[in-house]
XYZ file of C-alpha atoms in Angstrom:
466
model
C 76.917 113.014 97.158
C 80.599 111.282 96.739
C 80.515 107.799 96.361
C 82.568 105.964 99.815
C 85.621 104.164 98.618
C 84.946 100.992 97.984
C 86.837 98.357 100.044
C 88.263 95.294 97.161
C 87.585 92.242 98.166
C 88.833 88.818 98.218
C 87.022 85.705 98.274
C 84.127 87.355 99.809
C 86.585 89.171 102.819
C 88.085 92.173 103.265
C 91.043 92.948 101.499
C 94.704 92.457 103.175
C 96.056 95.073 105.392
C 98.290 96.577 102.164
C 95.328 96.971 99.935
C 94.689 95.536 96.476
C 96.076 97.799 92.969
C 94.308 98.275 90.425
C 95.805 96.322 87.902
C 95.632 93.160 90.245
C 94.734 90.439 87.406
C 91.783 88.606 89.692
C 90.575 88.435 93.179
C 92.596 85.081 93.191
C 95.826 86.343 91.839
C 98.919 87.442 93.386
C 100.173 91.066 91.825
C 102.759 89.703 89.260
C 102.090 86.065 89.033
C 101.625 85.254 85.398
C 98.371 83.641 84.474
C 101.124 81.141 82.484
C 102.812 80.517 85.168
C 101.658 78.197 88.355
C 102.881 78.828 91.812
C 105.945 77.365 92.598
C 106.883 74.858 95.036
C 109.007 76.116 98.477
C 112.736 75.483 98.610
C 113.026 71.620 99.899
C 115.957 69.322 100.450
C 119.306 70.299 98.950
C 119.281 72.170 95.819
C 122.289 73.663 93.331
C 122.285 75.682 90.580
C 124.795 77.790 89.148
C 123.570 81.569 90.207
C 120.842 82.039 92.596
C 118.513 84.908 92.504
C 116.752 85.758 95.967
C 114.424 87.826 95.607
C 111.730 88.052 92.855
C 110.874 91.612 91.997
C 112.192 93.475 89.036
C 115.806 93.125 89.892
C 115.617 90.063 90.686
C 113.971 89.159 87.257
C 115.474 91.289 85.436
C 118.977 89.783 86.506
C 117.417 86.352 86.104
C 116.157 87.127 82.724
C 119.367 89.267 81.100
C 121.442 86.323 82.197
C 120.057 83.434 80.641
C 120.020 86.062 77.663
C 123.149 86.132 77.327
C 124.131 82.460 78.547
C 121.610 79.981 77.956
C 123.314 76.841 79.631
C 123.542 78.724 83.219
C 121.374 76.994 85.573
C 119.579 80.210 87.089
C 116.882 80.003 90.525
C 115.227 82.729 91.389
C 113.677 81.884 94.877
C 111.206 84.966 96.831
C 109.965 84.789 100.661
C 106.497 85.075 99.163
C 106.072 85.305 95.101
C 107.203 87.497 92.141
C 106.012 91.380 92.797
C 105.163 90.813 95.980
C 106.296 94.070 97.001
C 107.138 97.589 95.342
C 107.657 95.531 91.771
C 104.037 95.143 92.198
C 102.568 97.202 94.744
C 104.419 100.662 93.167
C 102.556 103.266 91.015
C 103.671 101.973 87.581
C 106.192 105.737 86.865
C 108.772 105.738 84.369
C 110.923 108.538 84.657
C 114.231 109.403 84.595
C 116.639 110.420 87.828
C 118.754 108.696 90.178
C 119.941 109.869 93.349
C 119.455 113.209 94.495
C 118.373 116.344 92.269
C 120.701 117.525 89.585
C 122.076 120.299 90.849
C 122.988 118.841 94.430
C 124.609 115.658 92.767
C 126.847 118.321 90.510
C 127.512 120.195 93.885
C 128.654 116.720 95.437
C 129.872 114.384 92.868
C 130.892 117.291 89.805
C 129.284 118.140 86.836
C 130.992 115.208 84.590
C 129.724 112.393 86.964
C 125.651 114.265 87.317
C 126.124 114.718 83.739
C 126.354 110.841 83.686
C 124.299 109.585 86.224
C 121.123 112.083 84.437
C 122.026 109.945 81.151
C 122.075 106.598 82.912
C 118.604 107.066 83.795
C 117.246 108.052 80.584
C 118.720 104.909 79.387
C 117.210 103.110 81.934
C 113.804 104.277 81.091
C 114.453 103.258 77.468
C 115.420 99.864 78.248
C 112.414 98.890 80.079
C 110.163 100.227 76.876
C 112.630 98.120 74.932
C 112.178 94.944 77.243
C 108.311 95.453 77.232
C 108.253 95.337 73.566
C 110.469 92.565 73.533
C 108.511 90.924 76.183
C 105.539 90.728 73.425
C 103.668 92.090 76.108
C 101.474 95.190 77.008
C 102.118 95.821 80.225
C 99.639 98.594 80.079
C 102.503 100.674 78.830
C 101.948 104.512 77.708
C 105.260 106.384 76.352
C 104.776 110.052 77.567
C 105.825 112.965 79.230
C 106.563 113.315 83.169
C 106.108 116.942 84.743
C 108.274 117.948 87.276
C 105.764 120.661 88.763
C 105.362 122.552 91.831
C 102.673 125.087 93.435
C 104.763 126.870 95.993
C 107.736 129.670 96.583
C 109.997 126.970 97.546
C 109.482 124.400 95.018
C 109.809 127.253 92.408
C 113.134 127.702 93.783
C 114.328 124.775 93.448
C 113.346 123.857 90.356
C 115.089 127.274 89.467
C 118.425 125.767 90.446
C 117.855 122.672 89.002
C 116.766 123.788 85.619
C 120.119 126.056 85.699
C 122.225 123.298 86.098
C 120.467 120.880 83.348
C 121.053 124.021 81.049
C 124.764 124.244 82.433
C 125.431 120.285 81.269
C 123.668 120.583 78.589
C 120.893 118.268 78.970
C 117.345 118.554 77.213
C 115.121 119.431 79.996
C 113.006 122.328 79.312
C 111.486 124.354 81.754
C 107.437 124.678 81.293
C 105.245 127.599 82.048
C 101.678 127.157 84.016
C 100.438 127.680 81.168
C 102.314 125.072 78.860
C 101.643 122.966 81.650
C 97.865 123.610 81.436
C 98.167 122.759 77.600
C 99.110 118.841 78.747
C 97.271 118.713 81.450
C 94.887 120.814 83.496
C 95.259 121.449 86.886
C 97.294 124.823 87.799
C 100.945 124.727 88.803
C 103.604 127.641 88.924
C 105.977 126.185 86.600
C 107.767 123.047 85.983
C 110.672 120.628 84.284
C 109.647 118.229 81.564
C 110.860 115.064 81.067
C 110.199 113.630 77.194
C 112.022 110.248 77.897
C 108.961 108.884 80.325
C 106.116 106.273 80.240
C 103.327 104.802 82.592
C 102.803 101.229 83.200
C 101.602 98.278 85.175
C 104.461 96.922 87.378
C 102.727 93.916 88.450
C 102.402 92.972 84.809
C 105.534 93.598 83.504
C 106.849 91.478 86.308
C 104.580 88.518 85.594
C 105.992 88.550 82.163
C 109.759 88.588 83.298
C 108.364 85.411 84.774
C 107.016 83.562 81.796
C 109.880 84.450 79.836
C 112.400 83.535 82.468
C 110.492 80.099 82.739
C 110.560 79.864 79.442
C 114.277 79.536 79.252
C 114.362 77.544 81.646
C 114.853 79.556 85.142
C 113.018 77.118 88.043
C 111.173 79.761 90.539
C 110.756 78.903 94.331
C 108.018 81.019 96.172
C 107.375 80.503 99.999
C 111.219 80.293 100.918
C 112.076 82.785 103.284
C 116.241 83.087 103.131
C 117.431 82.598 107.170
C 121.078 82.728 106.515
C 123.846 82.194 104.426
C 127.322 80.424 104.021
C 129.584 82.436 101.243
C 131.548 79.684 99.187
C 135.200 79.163 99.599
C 137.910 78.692 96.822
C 135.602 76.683 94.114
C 133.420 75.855 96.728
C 130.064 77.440 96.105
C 128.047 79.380 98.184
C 124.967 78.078 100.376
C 121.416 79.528 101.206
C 119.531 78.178 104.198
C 115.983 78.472 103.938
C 113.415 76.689 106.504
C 112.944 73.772 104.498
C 116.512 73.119 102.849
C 119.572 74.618 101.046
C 120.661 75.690 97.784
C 124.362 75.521 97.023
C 125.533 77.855 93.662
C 128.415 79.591 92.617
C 127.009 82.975 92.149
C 124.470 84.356 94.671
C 122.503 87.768 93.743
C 120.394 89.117 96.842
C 118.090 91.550 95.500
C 116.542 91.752 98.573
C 116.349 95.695 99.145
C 115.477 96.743 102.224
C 115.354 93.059 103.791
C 118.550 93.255 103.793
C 118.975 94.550 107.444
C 116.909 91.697 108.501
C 119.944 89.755 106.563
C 122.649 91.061 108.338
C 124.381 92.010 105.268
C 126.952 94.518 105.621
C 125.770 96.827 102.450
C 124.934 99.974 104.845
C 121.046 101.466 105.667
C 118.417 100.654 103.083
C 115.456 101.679 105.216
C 112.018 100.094 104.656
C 109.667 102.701 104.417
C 105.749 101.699 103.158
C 104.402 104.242 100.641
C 100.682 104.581 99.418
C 98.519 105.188 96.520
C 94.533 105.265 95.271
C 92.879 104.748 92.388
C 89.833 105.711 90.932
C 87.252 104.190 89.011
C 87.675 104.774 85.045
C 87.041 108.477 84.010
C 84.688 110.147 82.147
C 86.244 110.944 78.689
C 86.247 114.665 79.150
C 88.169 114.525 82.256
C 90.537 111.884 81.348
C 91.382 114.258 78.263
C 91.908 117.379 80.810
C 94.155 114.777 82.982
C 96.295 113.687 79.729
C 94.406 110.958 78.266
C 95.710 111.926 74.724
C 99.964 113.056 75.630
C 100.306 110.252 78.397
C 101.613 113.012 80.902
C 102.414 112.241 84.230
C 102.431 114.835 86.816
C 105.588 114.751 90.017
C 105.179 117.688 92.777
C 108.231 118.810 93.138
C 108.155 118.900 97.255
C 108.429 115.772 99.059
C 105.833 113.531 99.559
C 103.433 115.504 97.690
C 100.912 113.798 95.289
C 101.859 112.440 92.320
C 98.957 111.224 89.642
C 99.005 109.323 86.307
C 96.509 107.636 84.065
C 96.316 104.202 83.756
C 95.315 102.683 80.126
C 91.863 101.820 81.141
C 91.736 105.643 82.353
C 92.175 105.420 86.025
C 93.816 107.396 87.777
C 96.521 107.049 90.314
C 97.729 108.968 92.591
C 100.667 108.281 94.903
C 102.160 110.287 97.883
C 101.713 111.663 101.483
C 103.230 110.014 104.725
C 105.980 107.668 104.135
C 106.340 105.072 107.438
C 108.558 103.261 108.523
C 107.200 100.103 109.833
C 109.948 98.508 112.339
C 108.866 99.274 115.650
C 105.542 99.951 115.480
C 102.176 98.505 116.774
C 99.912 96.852 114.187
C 97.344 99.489 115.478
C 99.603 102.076 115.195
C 101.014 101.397 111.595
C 97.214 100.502 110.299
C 96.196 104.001 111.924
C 98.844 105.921 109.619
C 98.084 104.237 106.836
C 94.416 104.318 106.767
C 95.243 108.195 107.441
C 97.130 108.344 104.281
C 94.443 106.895 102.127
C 92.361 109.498 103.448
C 94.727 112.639 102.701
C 95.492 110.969 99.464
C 91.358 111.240 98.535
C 91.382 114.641 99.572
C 94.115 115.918 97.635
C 92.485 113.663 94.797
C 88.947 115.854 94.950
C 91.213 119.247 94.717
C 93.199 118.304 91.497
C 89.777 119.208 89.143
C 86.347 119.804 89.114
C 86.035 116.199 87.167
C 87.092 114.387 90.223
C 85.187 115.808 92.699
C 82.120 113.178 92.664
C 84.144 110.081 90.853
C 84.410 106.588 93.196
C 87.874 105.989 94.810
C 88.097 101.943 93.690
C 91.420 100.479 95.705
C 93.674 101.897 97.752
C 96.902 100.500 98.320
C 100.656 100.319 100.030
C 104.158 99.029 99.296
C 107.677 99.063 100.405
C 110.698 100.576 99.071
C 113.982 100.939 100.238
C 115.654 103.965 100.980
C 119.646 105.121 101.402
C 120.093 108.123 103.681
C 122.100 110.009 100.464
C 119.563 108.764 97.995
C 121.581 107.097 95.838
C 121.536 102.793 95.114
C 123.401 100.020 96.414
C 124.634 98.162 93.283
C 127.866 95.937 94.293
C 130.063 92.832 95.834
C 128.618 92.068 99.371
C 131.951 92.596 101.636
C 133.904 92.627 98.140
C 133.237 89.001 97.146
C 133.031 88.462 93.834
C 130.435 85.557 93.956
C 127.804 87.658 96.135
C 126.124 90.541 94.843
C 123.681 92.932 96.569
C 120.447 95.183 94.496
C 118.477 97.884 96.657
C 117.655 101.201 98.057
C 116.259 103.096 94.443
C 114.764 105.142 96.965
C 111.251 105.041 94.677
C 113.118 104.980 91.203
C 112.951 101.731 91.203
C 110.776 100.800 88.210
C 113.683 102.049 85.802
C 116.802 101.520 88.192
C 115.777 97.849 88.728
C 115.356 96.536 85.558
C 118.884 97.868 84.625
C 120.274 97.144 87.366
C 119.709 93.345 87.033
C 121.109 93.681 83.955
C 123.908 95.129 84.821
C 124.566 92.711 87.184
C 123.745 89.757 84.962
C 127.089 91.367 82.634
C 129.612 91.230 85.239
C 128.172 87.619 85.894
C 128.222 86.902 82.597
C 131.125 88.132 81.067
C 133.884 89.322 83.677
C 134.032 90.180 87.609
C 135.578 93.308 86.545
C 132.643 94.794 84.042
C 130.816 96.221 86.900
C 133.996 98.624 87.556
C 134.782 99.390 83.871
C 134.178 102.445 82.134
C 130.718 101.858 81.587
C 130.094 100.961 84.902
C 126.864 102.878 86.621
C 128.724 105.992 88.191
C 126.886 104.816 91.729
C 128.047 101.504 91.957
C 129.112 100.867 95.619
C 129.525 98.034 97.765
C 127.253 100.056 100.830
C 125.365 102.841 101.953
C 125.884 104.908 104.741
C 124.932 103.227 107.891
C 122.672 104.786 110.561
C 122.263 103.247 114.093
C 118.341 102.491 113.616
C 118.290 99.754 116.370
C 118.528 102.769 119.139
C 115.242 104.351 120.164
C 116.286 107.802 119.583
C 117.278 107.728 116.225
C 114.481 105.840 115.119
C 112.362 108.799 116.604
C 114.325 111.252 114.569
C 113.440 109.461 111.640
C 110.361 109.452 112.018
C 110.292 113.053 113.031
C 112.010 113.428 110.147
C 109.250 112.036 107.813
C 106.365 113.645 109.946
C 108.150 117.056 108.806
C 107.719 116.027 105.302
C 104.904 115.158 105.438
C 103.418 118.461 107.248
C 105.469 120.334 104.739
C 103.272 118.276 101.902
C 100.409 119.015 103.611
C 100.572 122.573 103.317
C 101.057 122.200 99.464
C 97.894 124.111 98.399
């Protein structure tokens, strides 16, 4: 018989409502705290620095980090409502693949072929620079340079990957289309076709996080956990800026709020960046035969092309992990309610699991887990000046790219700190830097059941993915 999932555990009770990941370092440990690294104190009294970093995931770090890179006497906090990774940075599925915003050919439909051209090559870079930071990092991270598949098992996905391979060809970008059978040669379970990706890896968020943290401390960035931001008061003339938290302020002259989908909660005028909680499983290692079949030896990760369909990798202990299903959004609904859909999830995620091949039919599910991510209703980032000041910046809405898009996006940001207000708009500027997102009226009742209508048809459209 299959073994039951196993339920983690933590300090002898059950584990918290989101689940634990895999590549959580110890019962005791926080997803991305760094085992160098104690917890840090909460935000007390009156503080100053000169930028301020709310929010520590990895744009938050990553900004933190590139900018006492580049200038060593800034005095850089980096304060979090809980602690470093404590949501997608941590909680995500540890993908690193290239794309931003929406598929090729519907970003050279709406932005032109010059500016898709661009945004395609952004990404790639972005993938390379987090294999770069890893490296530079001096640590593991779990990290596996590989492959990603763009697959699909259905008329409709073959269609659109149709278009979309057309229009790669048409800007002249290297990614090759793959037979089922090519597929089958890098990893075997049986798709209809699909797009390969060669710039890709697999790795463990959580730990590439907590390293971001031990190097940021190590050049001095002080880290705040427990420090909820309440409100703010943008500076004035040389006046700098102020952050209310519920135990005292901190006063600096730059302010980044990487903050993603909190920032509704914020106020902040940067458009919709809707929370939405996404899901994953993981097994127990593999045998050695079927962790070869699932691209043990070419690192390959797998992407159904239709939304919210699974996803899998392999981890570098030889899990594997497998993200997808019903995306929820959380505001608004009961505790019972929201527990319900996710414990649904898990479910449909094991199922889909046991059909992918015969080698997983009988292996233990180990954790199961959720996290949130922030999405824009066109599916592209918010990377700008919060109502056009030049001493408040805003990171979110990767809308589940967020493992490459984050990292360079704090860096990005950490230049125009850095070095001039106007970098950000220069000609190397990211071709989706914006100030907003489009906004959507979420705090009426019938929109908010449209969205979620919305996201129930994806995920019945998933569903029927054989």
């Amino acid at each position: 018989m299959r073994a039951p999932a196993r339920e983690e555990l933590r300090g002898g009770e059950a584990s918290p409502a989101g689940g634990v990941p895999c590549w959580a370092p110890s019962a005791d440990s926080a997803p991305g705290r760094s085992t160098t690294v104690a917890p840090a104190a909460r935000i007390s009294g009156e503080l100053t620095a000169d930028v301020a970093v709310v929010g520590a995931g990895l744009a938050g770090l990553s900004t933190a980090y590139h900018l006492v890179e580049r200038d060593p006497s800034l005095d850089v906090v980096v304060v979090d409502a809980r602690h470093p990774a404590a949501d997608a940075s941590g909680r995500g599925t540890g993908l690193l693949g290239p794309r931003v915003g929406p598929s090729i050919d519907r970003a050279a439909r709406r932005f032109g072929p010059s500016t898709a051209r661009r945004m395609y090559l952004a990404s790639v870079t972005a993938v390379e620079r987090v294999i770069t930071l890893a490296g530079k990092l001096g640590t593991p991270c779990g990290l596996r340079t590989g492959e990603q598949i763009v697959a699909t098992r259905s008329a409709a996905g073959l269609a659109s990957l149709a278009r979309q391979a057309e229009t790669y060809r048409a800007l002249g970008l290297d990614v090759p289309v793959l037979s089922a059978a090519a597929i089958r040669e890098r990893v075997d379970v049986p798709y209809h076709a699909g797009l390969l990706y060669r710039s890709a890896a697999t790795l463990d968020p959580a730990a590439l996080s907590g390293a971001l943290v031990a190097a940021c401390a190590a050049k001095g960035v002080r880290f705040h956990d427990d420090s909820p931001l309440r409100g703010l008061r943008p500076g004035s003339g040389a006046a700098p800026g102020e952050l209310l938290f519920p135990s005292g302020t901190l006063r600096a002259r730059k302010t980044v709020l990487a903050v993603n989908a909190a920032a509704g909660q914020l106020g902040l005028p940067v458009g919709t960046v809707l929370p939405l909680q996404v899901h994953a499983v993981a097994t127990d290692p593999l045998d050695a035969e079927t962790r070869e079949a699932l691209g043990g030896a070419t690192a390959t990760a797998v992407v159904d092309s239709m939304s919210l369909a699974p996803y899998f990798r392999l981890t570098d202990d030889g899990r594997l992990v497998l993200g997808g299903g019903r995306a929820v959004h959380l505001p608004g609904l009961s505790p019972d309610r929201a527990a319900a859909l996710r414990t649904a999830t898990w479910n449909w995620l094991e199922e889909r699991l046991r059909l992918l091949h015969p080698g997983l039919a009988e292996v233990p599910v180990s954790h199961r887990w959720s996290g949130q991510i922030g999405m824009t209703l066109d599916d592209l980032p918010v990377v700008g000046n919060v109502g056009g000041r030049p001493d408040l910046w805003y990171i979110g809405g990767c809308c589940g790219h967020g493992l490459a898009m984050s990292v360079a996006h704090g860096a990005h940001v950490a230049e125009s700190i850095a070095e001039s207000p106007t970098a950000a708009r220069g000609p190397h500027a990211y071709p989706w830097h914006r100030d907003r997102a489009p906004r959507a009226p979420l705090t009426a009742r019938p929109v908010r059941g449209l969205l979620r209508a919305y996201l129930g048809s994806l995920d019945r459209e998933a569903r029927r993915t054989p």
